[in-house]
PDB file of C-alpha atoms in Angstrom:
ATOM      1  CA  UNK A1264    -102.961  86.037 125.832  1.00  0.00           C
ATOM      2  CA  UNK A1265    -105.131  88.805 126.404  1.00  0.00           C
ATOM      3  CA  UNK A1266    -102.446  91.500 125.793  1.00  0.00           C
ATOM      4  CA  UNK A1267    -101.819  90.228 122.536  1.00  0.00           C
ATOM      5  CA  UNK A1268    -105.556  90.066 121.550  1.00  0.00           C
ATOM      6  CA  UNK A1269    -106.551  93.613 123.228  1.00  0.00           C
ATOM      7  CA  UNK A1270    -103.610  95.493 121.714  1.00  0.00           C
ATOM      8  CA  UNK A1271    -103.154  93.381 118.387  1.00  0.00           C
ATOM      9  CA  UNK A1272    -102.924  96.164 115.609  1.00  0.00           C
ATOM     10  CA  UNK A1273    -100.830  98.335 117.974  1.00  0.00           C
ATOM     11  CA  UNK A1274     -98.185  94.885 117.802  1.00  0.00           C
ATOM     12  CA  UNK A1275     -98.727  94.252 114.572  1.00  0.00           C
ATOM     13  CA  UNK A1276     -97.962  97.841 112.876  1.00  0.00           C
ATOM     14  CA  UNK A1277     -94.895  98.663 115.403  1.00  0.00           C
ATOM     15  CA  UNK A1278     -93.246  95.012 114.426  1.00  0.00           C
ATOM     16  CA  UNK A1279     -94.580  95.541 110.591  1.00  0.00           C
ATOM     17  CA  UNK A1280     -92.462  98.853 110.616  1.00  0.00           C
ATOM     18  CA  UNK A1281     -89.513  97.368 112.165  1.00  0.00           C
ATOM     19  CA  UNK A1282     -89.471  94.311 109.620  1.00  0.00           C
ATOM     20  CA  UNK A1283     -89.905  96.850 106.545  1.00  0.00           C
ATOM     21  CA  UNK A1284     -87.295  98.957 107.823  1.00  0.00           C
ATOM     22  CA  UNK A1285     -85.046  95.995 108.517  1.00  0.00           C
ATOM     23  CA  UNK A1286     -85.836  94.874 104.590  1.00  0.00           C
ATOM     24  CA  UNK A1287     -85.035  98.228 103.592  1.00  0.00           C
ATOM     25  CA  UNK A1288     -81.585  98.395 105.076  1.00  0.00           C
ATOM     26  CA  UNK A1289     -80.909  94.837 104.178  1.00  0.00           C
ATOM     27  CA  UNK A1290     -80.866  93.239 107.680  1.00  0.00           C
ATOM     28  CA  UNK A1291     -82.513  90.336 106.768  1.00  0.00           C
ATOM     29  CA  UNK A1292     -81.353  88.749 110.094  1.00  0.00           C
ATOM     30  CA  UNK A1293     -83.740  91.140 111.890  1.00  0.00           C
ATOM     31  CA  UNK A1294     -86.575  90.470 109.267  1.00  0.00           C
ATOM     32  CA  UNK A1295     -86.752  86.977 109.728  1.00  0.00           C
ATOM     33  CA  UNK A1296     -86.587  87.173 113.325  1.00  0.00           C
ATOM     34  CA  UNK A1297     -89.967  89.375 112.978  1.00  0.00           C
ATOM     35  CA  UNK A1298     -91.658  86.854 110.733  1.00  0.00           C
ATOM     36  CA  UNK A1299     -90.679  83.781 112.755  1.00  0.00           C
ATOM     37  CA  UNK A1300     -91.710  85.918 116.095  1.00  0.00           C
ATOM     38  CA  UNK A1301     -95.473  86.602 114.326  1.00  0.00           C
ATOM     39  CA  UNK A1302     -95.257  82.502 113.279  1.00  0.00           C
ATOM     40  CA  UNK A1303     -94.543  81.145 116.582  1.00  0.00           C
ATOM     41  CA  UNK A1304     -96.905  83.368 118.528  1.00  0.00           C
ATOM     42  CA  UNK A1305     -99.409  82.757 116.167  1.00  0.00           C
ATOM     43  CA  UNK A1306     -99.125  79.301 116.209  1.00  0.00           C
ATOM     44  CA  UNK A1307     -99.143  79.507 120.057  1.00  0.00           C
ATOM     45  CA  UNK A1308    -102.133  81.782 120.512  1.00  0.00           C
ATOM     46  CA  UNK A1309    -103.887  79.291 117.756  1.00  0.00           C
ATOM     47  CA  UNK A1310    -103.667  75.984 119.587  1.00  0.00           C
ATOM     48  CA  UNK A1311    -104.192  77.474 122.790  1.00  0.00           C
ATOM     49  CA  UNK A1312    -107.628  78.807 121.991  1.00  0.00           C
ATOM     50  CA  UNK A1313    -108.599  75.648 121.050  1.00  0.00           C
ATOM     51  CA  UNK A1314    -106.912  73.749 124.147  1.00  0.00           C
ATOM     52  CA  UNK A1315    -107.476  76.637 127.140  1.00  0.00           C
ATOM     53  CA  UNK A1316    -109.611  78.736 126.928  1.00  0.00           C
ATOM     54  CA  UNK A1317    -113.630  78.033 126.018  1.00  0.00           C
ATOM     55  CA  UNK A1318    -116.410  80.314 124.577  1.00  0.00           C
ATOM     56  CA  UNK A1319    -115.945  83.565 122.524  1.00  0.00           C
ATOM     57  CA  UNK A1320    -112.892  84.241 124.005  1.00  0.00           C
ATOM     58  CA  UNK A1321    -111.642  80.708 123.093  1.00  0.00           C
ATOM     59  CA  UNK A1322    -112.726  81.724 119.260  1.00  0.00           C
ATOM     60  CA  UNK A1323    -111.024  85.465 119.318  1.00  0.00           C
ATOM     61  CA  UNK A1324    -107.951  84.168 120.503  1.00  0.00           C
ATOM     62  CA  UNK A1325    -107.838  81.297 117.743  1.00  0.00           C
ATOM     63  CA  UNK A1326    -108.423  83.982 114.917  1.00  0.00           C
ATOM     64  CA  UNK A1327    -105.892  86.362 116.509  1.00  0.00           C
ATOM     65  CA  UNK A1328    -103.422  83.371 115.970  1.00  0.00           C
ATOM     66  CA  UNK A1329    -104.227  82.849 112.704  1.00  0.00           C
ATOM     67  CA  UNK A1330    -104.300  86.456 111.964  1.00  0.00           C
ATOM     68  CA  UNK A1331    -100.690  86.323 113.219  1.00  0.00           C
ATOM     69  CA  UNK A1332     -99.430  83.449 111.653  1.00  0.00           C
ATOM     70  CA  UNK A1333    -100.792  84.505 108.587  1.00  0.00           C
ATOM     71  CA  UNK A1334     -98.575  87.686 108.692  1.00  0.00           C
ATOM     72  CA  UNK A1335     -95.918  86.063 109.794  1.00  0.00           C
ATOM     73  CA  UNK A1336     -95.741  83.987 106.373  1.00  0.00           C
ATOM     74  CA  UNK A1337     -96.586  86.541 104.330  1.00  0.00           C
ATOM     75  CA  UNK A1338     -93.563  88.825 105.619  1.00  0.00           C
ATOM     76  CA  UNK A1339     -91.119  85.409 105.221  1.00  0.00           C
ATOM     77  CA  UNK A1340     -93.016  85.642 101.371  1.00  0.00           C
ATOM     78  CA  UNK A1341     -91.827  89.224 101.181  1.00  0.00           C
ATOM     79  CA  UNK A1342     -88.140  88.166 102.553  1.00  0.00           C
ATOM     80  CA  UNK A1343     -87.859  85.302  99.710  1.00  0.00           C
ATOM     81  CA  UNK A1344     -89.337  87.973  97.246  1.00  0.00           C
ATOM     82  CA  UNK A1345     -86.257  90.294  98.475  1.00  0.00           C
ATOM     83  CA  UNK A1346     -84.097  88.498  98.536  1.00  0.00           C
ATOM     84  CA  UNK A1347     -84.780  86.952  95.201  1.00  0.00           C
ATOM     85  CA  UNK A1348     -84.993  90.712  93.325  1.00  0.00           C
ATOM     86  CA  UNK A1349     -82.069  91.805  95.294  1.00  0.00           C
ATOM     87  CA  UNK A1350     -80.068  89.096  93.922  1.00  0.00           C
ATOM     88  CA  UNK A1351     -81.328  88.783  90.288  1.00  0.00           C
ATOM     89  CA  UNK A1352     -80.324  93.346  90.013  1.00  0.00           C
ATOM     90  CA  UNK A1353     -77.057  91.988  91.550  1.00  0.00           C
ATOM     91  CA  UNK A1354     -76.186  89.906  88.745  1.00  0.00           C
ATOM     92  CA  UNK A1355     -77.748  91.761  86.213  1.00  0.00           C
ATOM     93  CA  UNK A1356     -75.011  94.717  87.032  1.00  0.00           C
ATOM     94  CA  UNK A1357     -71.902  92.441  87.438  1.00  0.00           C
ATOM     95  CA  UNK A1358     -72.870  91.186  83.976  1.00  0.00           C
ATOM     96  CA  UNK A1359     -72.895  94.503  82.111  1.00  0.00           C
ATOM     97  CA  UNK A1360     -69.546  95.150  82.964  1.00  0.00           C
TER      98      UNK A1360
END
């Protein structure tokens, strides 16, 4: 748990590239995969700083969990929204021709 609370915003920018790039290149496979990743171990490091661990380090690691699971719904927000614009522009130039 520590790793993933000492080095956070190292984690969180390398797997935010990766997901952005995946969205740009239409691997939405890959991009989901991110988002459910940031989910689960946010949901994991959340419960587990209530259950484990006690004191300030109890608290950090529950806010680091919610920091991730909050990103990791946000980025499956940004998949819908992709999806969603992707497909509206699809139909949109199948129906001017």
């Amino acid at each position: 748990m520590y790793i993933l609370t000492d080095h956070q915003f190292v984690i969180i920018i390398v797997l935010m590239v990766v997901f952005l790039l995946a969205l740009a290149k239409n691997k939405k496979i890959i991009a989901l995969f991110i988002s459910f990743s940031f989910l689960m171990i946010g949901t994991i490091m959340f419960f587990s700083g209530f259950g484990t661990i006690r004191g300030f380090e109890g608290m950090a690691v529950t806010l680091a969990g919610f920091i991730y699971g909050v990103i990791g719904l946000v980025s499956i927000l940004m998949i819908s929204f992709a999806i969603y614009f992707r497909s509206n522009s699809e139909s949109n130039s199948i129906d001017k021709f």
